Coordinates of C-alpha atoms in Angstrom, one line a residue:
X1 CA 0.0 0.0 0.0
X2 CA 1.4 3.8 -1.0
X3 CA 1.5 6.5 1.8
X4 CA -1.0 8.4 0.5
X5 CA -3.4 5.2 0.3
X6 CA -2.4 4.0 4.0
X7 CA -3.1 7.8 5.1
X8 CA -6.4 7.6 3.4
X9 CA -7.2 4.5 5.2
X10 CA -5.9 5.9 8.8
X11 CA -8.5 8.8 8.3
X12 CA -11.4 7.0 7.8
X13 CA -10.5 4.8 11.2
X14 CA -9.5 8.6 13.1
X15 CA -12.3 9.8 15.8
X16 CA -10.5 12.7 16.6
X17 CA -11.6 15.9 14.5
X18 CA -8.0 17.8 15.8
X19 CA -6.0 14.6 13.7
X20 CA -8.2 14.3 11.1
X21 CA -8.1 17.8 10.1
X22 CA -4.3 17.7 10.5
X23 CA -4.4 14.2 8.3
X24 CA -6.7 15.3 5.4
X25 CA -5.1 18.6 5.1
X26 CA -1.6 16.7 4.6
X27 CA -3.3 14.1 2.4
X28 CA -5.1 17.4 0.0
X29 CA -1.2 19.3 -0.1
X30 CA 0.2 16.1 -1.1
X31 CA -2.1 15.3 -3.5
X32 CA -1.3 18.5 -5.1
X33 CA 2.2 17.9 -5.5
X34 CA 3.1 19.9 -1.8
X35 CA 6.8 17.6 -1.6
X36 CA 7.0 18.9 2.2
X37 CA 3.5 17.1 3.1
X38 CA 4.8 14.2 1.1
X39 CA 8.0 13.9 3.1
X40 CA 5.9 14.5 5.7
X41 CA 3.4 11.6 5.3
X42 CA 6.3 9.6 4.7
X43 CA 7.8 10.3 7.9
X44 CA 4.6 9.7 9.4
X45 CA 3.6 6.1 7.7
X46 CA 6.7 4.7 7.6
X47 CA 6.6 1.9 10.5
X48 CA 4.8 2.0 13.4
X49 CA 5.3 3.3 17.5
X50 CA 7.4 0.4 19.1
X51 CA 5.4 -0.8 21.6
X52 CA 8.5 -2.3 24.2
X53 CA 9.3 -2.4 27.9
X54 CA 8.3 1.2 28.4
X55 CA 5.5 0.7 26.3
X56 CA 4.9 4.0 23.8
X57 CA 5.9 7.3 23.7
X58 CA 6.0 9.6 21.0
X59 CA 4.6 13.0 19.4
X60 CA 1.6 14.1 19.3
X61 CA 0.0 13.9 15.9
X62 CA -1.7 12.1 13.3
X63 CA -0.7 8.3 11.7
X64 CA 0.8 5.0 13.2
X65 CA 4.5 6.9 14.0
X66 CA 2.7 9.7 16.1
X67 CA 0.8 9.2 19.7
X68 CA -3.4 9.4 18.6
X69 CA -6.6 7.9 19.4
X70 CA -6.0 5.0 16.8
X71 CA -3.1 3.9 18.0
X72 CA -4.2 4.0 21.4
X73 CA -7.1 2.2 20.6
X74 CA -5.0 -0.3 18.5
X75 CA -2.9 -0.7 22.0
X76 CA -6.0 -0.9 24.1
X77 CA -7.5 -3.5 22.5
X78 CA -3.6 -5.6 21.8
X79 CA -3.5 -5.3 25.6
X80 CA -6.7 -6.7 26.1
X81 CA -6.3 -9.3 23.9
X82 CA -3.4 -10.4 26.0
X83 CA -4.7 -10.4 29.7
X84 CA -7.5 -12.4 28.6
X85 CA -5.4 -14.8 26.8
X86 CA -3.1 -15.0 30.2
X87 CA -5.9 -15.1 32.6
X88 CA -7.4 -17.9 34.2
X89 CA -10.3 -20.0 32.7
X90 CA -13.6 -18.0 33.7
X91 CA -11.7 -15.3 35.1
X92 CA -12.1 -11.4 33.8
X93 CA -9.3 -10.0 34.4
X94 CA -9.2 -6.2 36.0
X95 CA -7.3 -3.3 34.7
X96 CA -6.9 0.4 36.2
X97 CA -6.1 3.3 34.0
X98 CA -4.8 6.6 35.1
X99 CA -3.8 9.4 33.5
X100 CA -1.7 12.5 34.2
X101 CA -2.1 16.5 32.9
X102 CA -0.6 16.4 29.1
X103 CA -2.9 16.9 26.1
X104 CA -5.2 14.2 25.1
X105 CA -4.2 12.0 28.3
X106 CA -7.5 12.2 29.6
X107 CA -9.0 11.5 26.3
X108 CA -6.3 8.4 25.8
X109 CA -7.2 7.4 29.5
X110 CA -11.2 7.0 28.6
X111 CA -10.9 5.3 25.6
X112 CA -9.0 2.7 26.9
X113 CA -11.4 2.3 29.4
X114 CA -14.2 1.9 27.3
X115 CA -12.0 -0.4 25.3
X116 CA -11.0 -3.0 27.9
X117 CA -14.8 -2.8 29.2
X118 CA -15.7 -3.8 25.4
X119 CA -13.3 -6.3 25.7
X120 CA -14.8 -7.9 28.9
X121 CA -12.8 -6.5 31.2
X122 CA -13.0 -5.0 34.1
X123 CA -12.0 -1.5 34.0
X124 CA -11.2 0.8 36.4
X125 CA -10.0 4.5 35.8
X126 CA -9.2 7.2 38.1
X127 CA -11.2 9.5 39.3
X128 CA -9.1 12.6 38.0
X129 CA -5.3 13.1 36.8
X130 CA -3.2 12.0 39.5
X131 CA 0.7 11.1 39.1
X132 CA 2.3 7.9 38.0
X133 CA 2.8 6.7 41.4
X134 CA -0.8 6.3 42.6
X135 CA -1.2 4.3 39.2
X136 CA 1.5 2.1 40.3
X137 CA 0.3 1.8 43.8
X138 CA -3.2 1.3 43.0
X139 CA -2.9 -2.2 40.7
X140 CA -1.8 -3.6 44.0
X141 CA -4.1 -1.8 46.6
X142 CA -7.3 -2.8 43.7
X143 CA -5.5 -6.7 43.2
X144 CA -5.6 -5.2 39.6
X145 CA -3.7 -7.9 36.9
X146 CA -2.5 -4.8 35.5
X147 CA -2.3 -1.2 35.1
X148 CA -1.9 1.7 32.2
X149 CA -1.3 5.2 32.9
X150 CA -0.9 7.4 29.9
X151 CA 1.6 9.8 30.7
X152 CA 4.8 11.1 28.7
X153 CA 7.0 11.9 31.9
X154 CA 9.7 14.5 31.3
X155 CA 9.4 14.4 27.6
X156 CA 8.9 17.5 25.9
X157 CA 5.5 19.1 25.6
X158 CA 4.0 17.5 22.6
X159 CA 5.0 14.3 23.7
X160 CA 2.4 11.4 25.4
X161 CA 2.3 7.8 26.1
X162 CA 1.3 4.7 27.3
X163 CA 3.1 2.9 30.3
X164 CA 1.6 -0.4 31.4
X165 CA 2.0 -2.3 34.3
X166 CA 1.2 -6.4 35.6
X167 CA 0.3 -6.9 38.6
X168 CA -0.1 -10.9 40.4
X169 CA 3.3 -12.3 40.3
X170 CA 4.9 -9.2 39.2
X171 CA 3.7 -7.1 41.6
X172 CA 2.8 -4.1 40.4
X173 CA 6.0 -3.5 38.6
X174 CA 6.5 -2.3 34.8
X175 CA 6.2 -5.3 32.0
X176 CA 9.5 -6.9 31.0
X177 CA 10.4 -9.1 28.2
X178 CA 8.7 -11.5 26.8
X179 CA 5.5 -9.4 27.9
X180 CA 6.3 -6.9 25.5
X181 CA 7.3 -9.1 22.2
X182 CA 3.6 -10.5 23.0
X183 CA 1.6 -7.6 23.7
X184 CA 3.0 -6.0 20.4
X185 CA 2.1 -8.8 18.4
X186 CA -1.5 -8.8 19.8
X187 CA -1.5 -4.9 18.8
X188 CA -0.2 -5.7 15.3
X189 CA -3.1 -8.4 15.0
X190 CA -6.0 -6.0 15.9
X191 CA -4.5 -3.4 13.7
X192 CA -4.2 -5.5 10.7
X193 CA -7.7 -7.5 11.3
X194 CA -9.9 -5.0 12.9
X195 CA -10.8 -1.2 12.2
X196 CA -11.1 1.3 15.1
X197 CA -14.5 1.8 14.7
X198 CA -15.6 -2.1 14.8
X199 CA -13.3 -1.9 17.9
X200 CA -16.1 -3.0 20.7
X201 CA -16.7 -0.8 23.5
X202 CA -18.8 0.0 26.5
X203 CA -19.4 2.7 29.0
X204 CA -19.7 0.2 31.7
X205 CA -16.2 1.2 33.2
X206 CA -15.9 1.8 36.9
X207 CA -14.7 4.9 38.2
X208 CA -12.4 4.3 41.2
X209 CA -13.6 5.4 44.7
X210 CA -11.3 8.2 46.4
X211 CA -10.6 5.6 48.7
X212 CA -7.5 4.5 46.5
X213 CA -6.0 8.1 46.6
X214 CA -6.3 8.3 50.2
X215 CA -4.7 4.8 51.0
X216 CA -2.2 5.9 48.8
X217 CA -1.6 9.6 50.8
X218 CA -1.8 7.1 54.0
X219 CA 1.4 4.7 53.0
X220 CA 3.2 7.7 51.5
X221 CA 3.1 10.1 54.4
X222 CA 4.0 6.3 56.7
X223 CA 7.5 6.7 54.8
X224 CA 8.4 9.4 57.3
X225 CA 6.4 11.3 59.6
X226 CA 7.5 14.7 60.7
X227 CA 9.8 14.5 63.5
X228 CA 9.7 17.5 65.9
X229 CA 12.9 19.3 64.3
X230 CA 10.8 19.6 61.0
X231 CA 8.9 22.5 62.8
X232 CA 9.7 25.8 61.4
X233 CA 11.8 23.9 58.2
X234 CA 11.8 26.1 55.1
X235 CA 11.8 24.7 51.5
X236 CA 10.5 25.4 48.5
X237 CA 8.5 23.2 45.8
X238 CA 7.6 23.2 42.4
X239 CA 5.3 20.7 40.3
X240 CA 7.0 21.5 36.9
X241 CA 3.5 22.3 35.5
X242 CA 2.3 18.6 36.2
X243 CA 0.8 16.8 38.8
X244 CA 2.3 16.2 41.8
X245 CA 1.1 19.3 43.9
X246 CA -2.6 18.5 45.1
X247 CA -1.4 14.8 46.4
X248 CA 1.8 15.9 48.0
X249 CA -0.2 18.9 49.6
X250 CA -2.2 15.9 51.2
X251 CA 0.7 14.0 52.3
X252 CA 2.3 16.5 53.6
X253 CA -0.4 17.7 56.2
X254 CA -1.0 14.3 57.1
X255 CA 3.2 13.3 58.0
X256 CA 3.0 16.8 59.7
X257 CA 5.2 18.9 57.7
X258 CA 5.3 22.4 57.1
X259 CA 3.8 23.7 53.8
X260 CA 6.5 24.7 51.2
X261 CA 6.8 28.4 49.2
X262 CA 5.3 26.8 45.8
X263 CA 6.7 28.3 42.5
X264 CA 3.3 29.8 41.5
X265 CA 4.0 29.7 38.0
X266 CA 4.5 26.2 37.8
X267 CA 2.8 24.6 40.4
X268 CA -0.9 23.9 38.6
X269 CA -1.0 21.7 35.6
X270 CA -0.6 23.4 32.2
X271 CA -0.1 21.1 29.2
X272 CA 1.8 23.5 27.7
X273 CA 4.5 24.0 30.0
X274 CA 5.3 27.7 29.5
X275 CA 7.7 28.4 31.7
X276 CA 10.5 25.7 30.9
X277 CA 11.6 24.6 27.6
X278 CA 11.7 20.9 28.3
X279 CA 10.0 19.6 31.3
X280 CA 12.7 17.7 33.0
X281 CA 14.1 18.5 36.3
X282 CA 17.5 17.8 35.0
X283 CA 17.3 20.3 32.1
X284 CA 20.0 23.6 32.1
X285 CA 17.5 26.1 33.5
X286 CA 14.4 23.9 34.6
X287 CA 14.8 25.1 38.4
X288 CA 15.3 28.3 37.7
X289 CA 12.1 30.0 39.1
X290 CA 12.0 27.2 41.9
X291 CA 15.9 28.4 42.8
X292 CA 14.8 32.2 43.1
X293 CA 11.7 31.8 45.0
X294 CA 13.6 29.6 47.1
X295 CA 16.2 32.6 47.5
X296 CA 13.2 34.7 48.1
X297 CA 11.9 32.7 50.9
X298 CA 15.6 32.2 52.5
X299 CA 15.0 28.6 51.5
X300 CA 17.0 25.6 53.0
X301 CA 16.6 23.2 50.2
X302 CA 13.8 22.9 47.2
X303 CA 12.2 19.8 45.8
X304 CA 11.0 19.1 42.2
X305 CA 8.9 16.8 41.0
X306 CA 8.4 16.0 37.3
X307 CA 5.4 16.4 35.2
X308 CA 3.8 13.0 35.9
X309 CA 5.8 13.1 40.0
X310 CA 7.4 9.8 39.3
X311 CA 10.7 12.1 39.5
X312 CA 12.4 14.0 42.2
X313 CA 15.0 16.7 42.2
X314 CA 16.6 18.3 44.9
X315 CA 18.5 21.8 44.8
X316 CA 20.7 23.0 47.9
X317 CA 22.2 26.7 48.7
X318 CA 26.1 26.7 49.0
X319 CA 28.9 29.5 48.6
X320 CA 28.0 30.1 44.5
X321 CA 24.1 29.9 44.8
X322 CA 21.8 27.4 44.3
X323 CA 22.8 24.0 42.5
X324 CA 20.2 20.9 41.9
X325 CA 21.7 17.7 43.8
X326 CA 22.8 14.7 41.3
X327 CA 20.9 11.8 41.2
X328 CA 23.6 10.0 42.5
X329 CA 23.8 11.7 45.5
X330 CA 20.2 11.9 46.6
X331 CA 20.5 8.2 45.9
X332 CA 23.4 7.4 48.0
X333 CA 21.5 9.7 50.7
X334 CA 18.3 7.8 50.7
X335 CA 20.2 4.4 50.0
X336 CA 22.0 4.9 53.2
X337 CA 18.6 5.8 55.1
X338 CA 17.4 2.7 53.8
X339 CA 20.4 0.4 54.7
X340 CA 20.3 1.9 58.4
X341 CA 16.9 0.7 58.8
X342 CA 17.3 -2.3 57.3
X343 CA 20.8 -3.7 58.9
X344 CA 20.4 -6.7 60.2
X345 CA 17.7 -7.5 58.0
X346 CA 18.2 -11.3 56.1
X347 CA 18.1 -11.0 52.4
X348 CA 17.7 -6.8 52.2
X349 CA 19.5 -5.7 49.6
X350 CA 19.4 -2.1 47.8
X351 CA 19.4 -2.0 43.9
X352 CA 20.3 0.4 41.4
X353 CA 20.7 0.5 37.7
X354 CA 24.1 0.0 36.5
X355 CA 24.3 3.6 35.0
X356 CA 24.4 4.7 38.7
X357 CA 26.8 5.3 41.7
X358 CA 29.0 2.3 42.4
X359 CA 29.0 4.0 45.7
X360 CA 25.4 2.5 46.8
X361 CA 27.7 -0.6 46.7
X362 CA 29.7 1.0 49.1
X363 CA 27.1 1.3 51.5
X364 CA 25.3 -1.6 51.2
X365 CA 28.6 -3.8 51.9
X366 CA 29.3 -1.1 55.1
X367 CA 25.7 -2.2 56.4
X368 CA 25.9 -5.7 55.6
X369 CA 23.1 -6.2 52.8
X370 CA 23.2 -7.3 49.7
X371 CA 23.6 -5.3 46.8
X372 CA 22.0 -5.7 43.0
X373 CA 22.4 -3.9 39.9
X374 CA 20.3 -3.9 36.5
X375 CA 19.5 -2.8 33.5
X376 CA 18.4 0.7 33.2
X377 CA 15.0 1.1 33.9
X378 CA 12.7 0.7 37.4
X379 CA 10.9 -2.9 35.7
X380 CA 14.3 -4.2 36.3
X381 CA 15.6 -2.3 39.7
X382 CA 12.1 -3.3 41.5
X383 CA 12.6 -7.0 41.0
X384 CA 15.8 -7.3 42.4
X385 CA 15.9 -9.7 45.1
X386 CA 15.1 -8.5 48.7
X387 CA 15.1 -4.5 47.5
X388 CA 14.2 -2.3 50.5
X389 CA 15.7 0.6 48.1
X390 CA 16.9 0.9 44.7
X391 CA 17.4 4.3 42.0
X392 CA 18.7 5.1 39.1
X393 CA 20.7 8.1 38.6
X394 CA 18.1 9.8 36.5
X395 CA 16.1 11.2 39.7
X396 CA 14.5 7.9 39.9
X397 CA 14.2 6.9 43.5
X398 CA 11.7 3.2 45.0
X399 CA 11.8 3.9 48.6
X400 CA 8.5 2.3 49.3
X401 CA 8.8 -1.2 47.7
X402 CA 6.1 -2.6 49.9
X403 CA 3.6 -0.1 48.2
X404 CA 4.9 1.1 45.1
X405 CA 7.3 -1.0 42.7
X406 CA 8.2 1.8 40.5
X407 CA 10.2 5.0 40.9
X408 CA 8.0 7.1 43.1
X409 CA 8.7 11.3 43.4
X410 CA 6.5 11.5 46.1
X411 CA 7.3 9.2 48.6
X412 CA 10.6 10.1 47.2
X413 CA 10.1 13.5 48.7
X414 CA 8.9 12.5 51.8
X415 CA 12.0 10.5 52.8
X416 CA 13.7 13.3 51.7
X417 CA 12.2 15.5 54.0
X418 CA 12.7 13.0 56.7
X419 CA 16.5 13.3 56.1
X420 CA 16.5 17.3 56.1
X421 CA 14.2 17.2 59.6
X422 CA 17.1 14.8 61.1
X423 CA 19.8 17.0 59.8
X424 CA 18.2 20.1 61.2
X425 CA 18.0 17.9 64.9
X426 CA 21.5 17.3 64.2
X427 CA 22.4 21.0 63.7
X428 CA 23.8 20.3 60.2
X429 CA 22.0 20.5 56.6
X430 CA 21.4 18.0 53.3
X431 CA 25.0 19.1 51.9
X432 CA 26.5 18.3 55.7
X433 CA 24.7 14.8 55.4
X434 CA 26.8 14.5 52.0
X435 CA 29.9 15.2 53.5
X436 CA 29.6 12.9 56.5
X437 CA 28.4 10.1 54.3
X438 CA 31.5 10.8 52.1
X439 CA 33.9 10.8 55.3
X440 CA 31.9 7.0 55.6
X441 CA 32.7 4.8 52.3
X442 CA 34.7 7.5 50.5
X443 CA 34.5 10.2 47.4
X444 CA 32.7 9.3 44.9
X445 CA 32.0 11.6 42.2
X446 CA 29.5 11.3 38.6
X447 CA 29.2 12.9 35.7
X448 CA 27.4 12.3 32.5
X449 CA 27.9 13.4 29.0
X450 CA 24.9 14.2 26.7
X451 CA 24.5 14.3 22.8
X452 CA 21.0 15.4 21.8
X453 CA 20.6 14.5 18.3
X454 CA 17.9 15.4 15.4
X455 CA 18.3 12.4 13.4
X456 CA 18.6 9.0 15.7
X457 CA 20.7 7.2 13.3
X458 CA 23.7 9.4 14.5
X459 CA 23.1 7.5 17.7
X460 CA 23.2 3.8 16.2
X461 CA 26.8 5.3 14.2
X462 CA 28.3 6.1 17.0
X463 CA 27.8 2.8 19.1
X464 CA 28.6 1.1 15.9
X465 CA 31.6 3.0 15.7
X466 CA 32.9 2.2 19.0
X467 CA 31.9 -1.4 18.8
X468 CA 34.3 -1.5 15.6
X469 CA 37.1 0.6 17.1
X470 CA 37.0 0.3 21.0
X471 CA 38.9 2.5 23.2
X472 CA 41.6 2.0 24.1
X473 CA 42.2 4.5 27.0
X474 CA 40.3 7.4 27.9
X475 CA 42.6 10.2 28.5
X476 CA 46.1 9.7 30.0
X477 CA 43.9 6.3 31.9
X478 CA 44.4 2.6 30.3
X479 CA 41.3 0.7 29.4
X480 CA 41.5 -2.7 31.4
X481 CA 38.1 -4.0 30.5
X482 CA 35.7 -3.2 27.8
X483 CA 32.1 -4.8 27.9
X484 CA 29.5 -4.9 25.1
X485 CA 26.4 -5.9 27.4
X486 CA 24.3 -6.7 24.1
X487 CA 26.0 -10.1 24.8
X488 CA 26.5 -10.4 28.2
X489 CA 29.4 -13.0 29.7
X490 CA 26.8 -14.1 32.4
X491 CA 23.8 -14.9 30.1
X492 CA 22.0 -12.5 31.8
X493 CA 19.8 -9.7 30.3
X494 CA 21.2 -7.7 27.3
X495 CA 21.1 -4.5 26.5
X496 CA 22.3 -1.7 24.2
X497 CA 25.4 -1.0 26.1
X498 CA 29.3 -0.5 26.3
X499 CA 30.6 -0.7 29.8
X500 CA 34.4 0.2 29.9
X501 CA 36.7 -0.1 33.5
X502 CA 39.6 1.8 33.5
X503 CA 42.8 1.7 35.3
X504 CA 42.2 3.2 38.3
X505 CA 38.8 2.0 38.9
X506 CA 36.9 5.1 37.1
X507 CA 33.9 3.8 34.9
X508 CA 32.4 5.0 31.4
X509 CA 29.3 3.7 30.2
X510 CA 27.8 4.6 26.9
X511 CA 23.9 3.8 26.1
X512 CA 21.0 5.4 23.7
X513 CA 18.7 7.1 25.9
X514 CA 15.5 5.2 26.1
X515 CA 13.3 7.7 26.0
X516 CA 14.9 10.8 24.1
X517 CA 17.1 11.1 21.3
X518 CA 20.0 11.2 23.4
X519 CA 23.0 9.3 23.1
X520 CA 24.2 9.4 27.5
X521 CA 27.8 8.5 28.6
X522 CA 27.8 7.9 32.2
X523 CA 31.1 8.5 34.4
X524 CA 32.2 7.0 37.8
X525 CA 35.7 8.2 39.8
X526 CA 36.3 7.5 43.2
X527 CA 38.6 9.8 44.8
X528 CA 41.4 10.3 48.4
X529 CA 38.8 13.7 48.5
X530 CA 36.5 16.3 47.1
X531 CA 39.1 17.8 44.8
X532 CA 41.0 14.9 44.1
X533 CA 37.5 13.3 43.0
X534 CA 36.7 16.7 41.4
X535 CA 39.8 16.6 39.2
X536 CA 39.3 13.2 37.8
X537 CA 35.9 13.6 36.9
X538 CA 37.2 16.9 34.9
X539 CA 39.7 14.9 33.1
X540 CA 37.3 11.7 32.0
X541 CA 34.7 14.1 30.7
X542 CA 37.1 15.7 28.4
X543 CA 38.7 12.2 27.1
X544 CA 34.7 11.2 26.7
X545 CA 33.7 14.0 24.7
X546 CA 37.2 13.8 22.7
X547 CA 36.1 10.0 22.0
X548 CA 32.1 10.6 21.1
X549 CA 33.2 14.1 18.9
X550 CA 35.8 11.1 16.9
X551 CA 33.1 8.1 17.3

């Protein structure tokens, strides 16, 4: 089938006037010779969304390579196809569906409601947009067999998506392979067999009770209540112009904390995201406004949550202003909460991705627990064995595994606040806690390099490139052992990955993002102290860009 004739056949399945007006309009311009609407069709029809492990994500837009009610629907009914192919003989198998502030979620959210209902399931969606976590928590609070929550993160604002989640043996957690190869193929099926409109559906979708957002405020403000050196704490907080305010605002007055100065600008939901040029805490210039109205409120720390809250950043003062805490360290602070509390404990381990600190290693072994790390991605750090913590550098933090077995910004920020109230009792601050865990299991310092790309087969070059000519050194540092984990030495699971150790213990690790067009080199030093850590940091970033510019 031609693009023009596959785009004529998308528009009549479309029932959403916004896409087919966008669709027509391209079909009538190429039609009449337009050579940008043709390249654009082109781009549009020339494969579809992968549906994989983090299920889909893309723009906004109209055909099968764009994020839109048909491909939605196409997913809806794939995934129903699957659960009751899984599910027990008789048995109806129940799926909740929430959804966060970003255009069309809502609309995403309903449809696969009425969808799954169609399909004989038993659907559940939330009673209003709510962030990732209460998805997550709820499949396990409702003994759901799984979950979707259509949410695009961080990603930039014409972005959406469609995570999904199994719950019985997996607990709640993201899907992992084979899940995904098999709910992709029940997707391609309905799309090739079964138009949109024939799609079956109902109305007969239940709309969850508050109850499920008030257990879920419950566990989360159990994570750490408000000790008495909390009273009087100052901080600011900002919601990134997503959806983490009205539940944390909950939480918060339950665990007894005091109320934060809120960025005003950013604190309600707004689709359009006005104030920051990509949504991601981690972005040059995303905590900005939260840094000055924490200056204006003489502020002793800030906390940011993501658009959908599954994220948390934290910023600190010090002697140059205000600078947003790495991943790595809020991780090692929290991992070393968790491994207090759980010393002693038989099979406790704490988990993190191995793009993160090495140094969680280092306190795990101090505390006597074991220690795991995976694949990028929280569907891999919440199954490790025993996990009573695990992160990923990525401001991806599972502090409450017994509720929640997915990164989790909001109980994330409790903890957090939990560690600033103790350090307050203590006379000291969140940057004092960093020094006296450093004086503990040593210096370690990260870095990460970052090439944003337009065209994504840049990425697969340069990975190809450095497969064919590994490095050999980095700098004036000796390359002692290079790993290509997309064919692991311990059979275990593979993944797009170069792992390199160098000569005095440093680390680089060079991946695709999995969720941006990003190609990420991750960098580990340990150092005898701050500077000397500083100083080798400086020097592997500058051999790492050298080799990525050449790659």
């Amino acid at each position: 089938m031609d693009v023009l004739s596959h785009a004529r056949d998308w528009l009549a399945q479309d029932p959403d006037p916004v896409t087919r007006e966008e669709l027509s309009g391209l079909i009538a311009r190429a039609e009449g010779g337009d050579a940008a609407a043709s390249a654009d069709l082109a781009s549009r029809f020339a494969g579809r969304l992968a549906f994989g492990t983090a299920g889909l994500r893309g723009e906004l837009g109209a055909g099968p390579m764009r994020m839109n009610r048909v491909l939605v629907a196409q997913a809806a009914a794939g995934f129903a196809a699957y659960l009751s192919e899984r599910a027990a003989d008789g048995a109806r198998p129940r799926v909740v569906i929430g959804y966060d502030g970003r255009r069309n979620s809502d609309v995403f959210a309903r449809d696969s409601a009425e969808i799954f209902a169609g399909a004989g399931l038993t659907a559940i969606l939330l009673p209003r947009l709510l962030p990732t976590p209460v998805l997550a928590f709820a499949v396990r609070h409702l003994g759901a067999d799984a979950g979707v929550m259509v949410t695009a993160s961080h990603n930039p604002p014409d972005d959406n998506g469609y995570k999904v989640y199994l719950g019985g043996a997996d607990e709640g957690a993201q899907i992992v392979s084979p899940a995904d190869r098999e709910i992709a193929a029940h997707i391609q099926r309905v799309a090739d067999e079964v138009r949109v409109p024939d799609l079956p559906r109902s109305d007969a979708y239940e709309l969850a009770a508050e109850e499920v957002v008030e257990a879920y405020v419950a566990a989360t403000a159990a994570v750490a209540p408000a000790p008495a050196s909390a009273a009087g704490m100052r901080w600011a907080y900002t919601a990134m112009h997503g959806v983490g305010w009205e539940t944390l605002e909950r939480i918060l007055a339950r665990a007894g904390y005091p109320a934060p100065a809120v960025v005003a600008e950013q604190i309600a939901p707004d689709a359009a995201f006005p104030t920051v040029a990509f949504p991601n805490p981690e972005e040059p210039g995303a905590m900005d406004l939260a840094f000055a109205t924490a200056a204006a409120h003489d502020a002793e720390f800030v906390l940011a949550n993501d658009p959908d809250a599954d994220r948390l950043a934290v910023g600190v003062p010090g002697p140059d202003g205000w600078r947003r805490l790495t991943g790595n360290e809020i991780g090692m602070l929290l991992g070393a909460r968790a491994a207090r509390s759980a010393e002693g404990t038989p099979g406790a381990s704490l988990a993190c991705s191995l793009v993160s600190s090495p140094g969680l290693g280092a306190i795990a072994e101090r505390h006597g627990l074991d220690f795991h790390t995976t694949l990028t991605g929280f569907k891999w750090i919440s199954r490790a064995p025993g996990i009573v913590f695990g992160f990923e550098e990525a401001l991806g933090y599972l502090v409450n595994p017994e509720t929640v077995r997915d990164k989790d910004g909001i109980s994330a920020a409790v903890a957090v606040l939990g560690l600033a109230a103790e350090a307050r009792g203590r006379g000291t601050t969140i940057s004092g806690m960093l020094d006296e865990l450093a004086a503990e299991i040593g210096h370690f310092a990260s870095g990460q390099v970052s090439i944003r790309v337009d065209d994504i087969s840049i990425i697969g070059r340069i990975m190809d490139a450095l497969r064919q000519s590994p490095p050999s050194a980095f700098g004036g540092r000796a390359v002692t052992r290079a790993e290509d984990l997309l064919h692991p030495a311990d059979g275990g699971p593979s993944g797009d990955i170069l792992r390199y150790t160098l000569d005095d213990g440093s680390r680089v690790i060079v991946r695709p993002s999995g969720t941006e067009p990003k190609l990420k080199a991750y960098l580990d030093v340990r150092g005898d102290s701050p500077e000397d850590a500083a100083a080798r940091l400086s020097a592997l970033d500058a051999a790492v860009r050298e080799a990525l510019d050449r790659g």
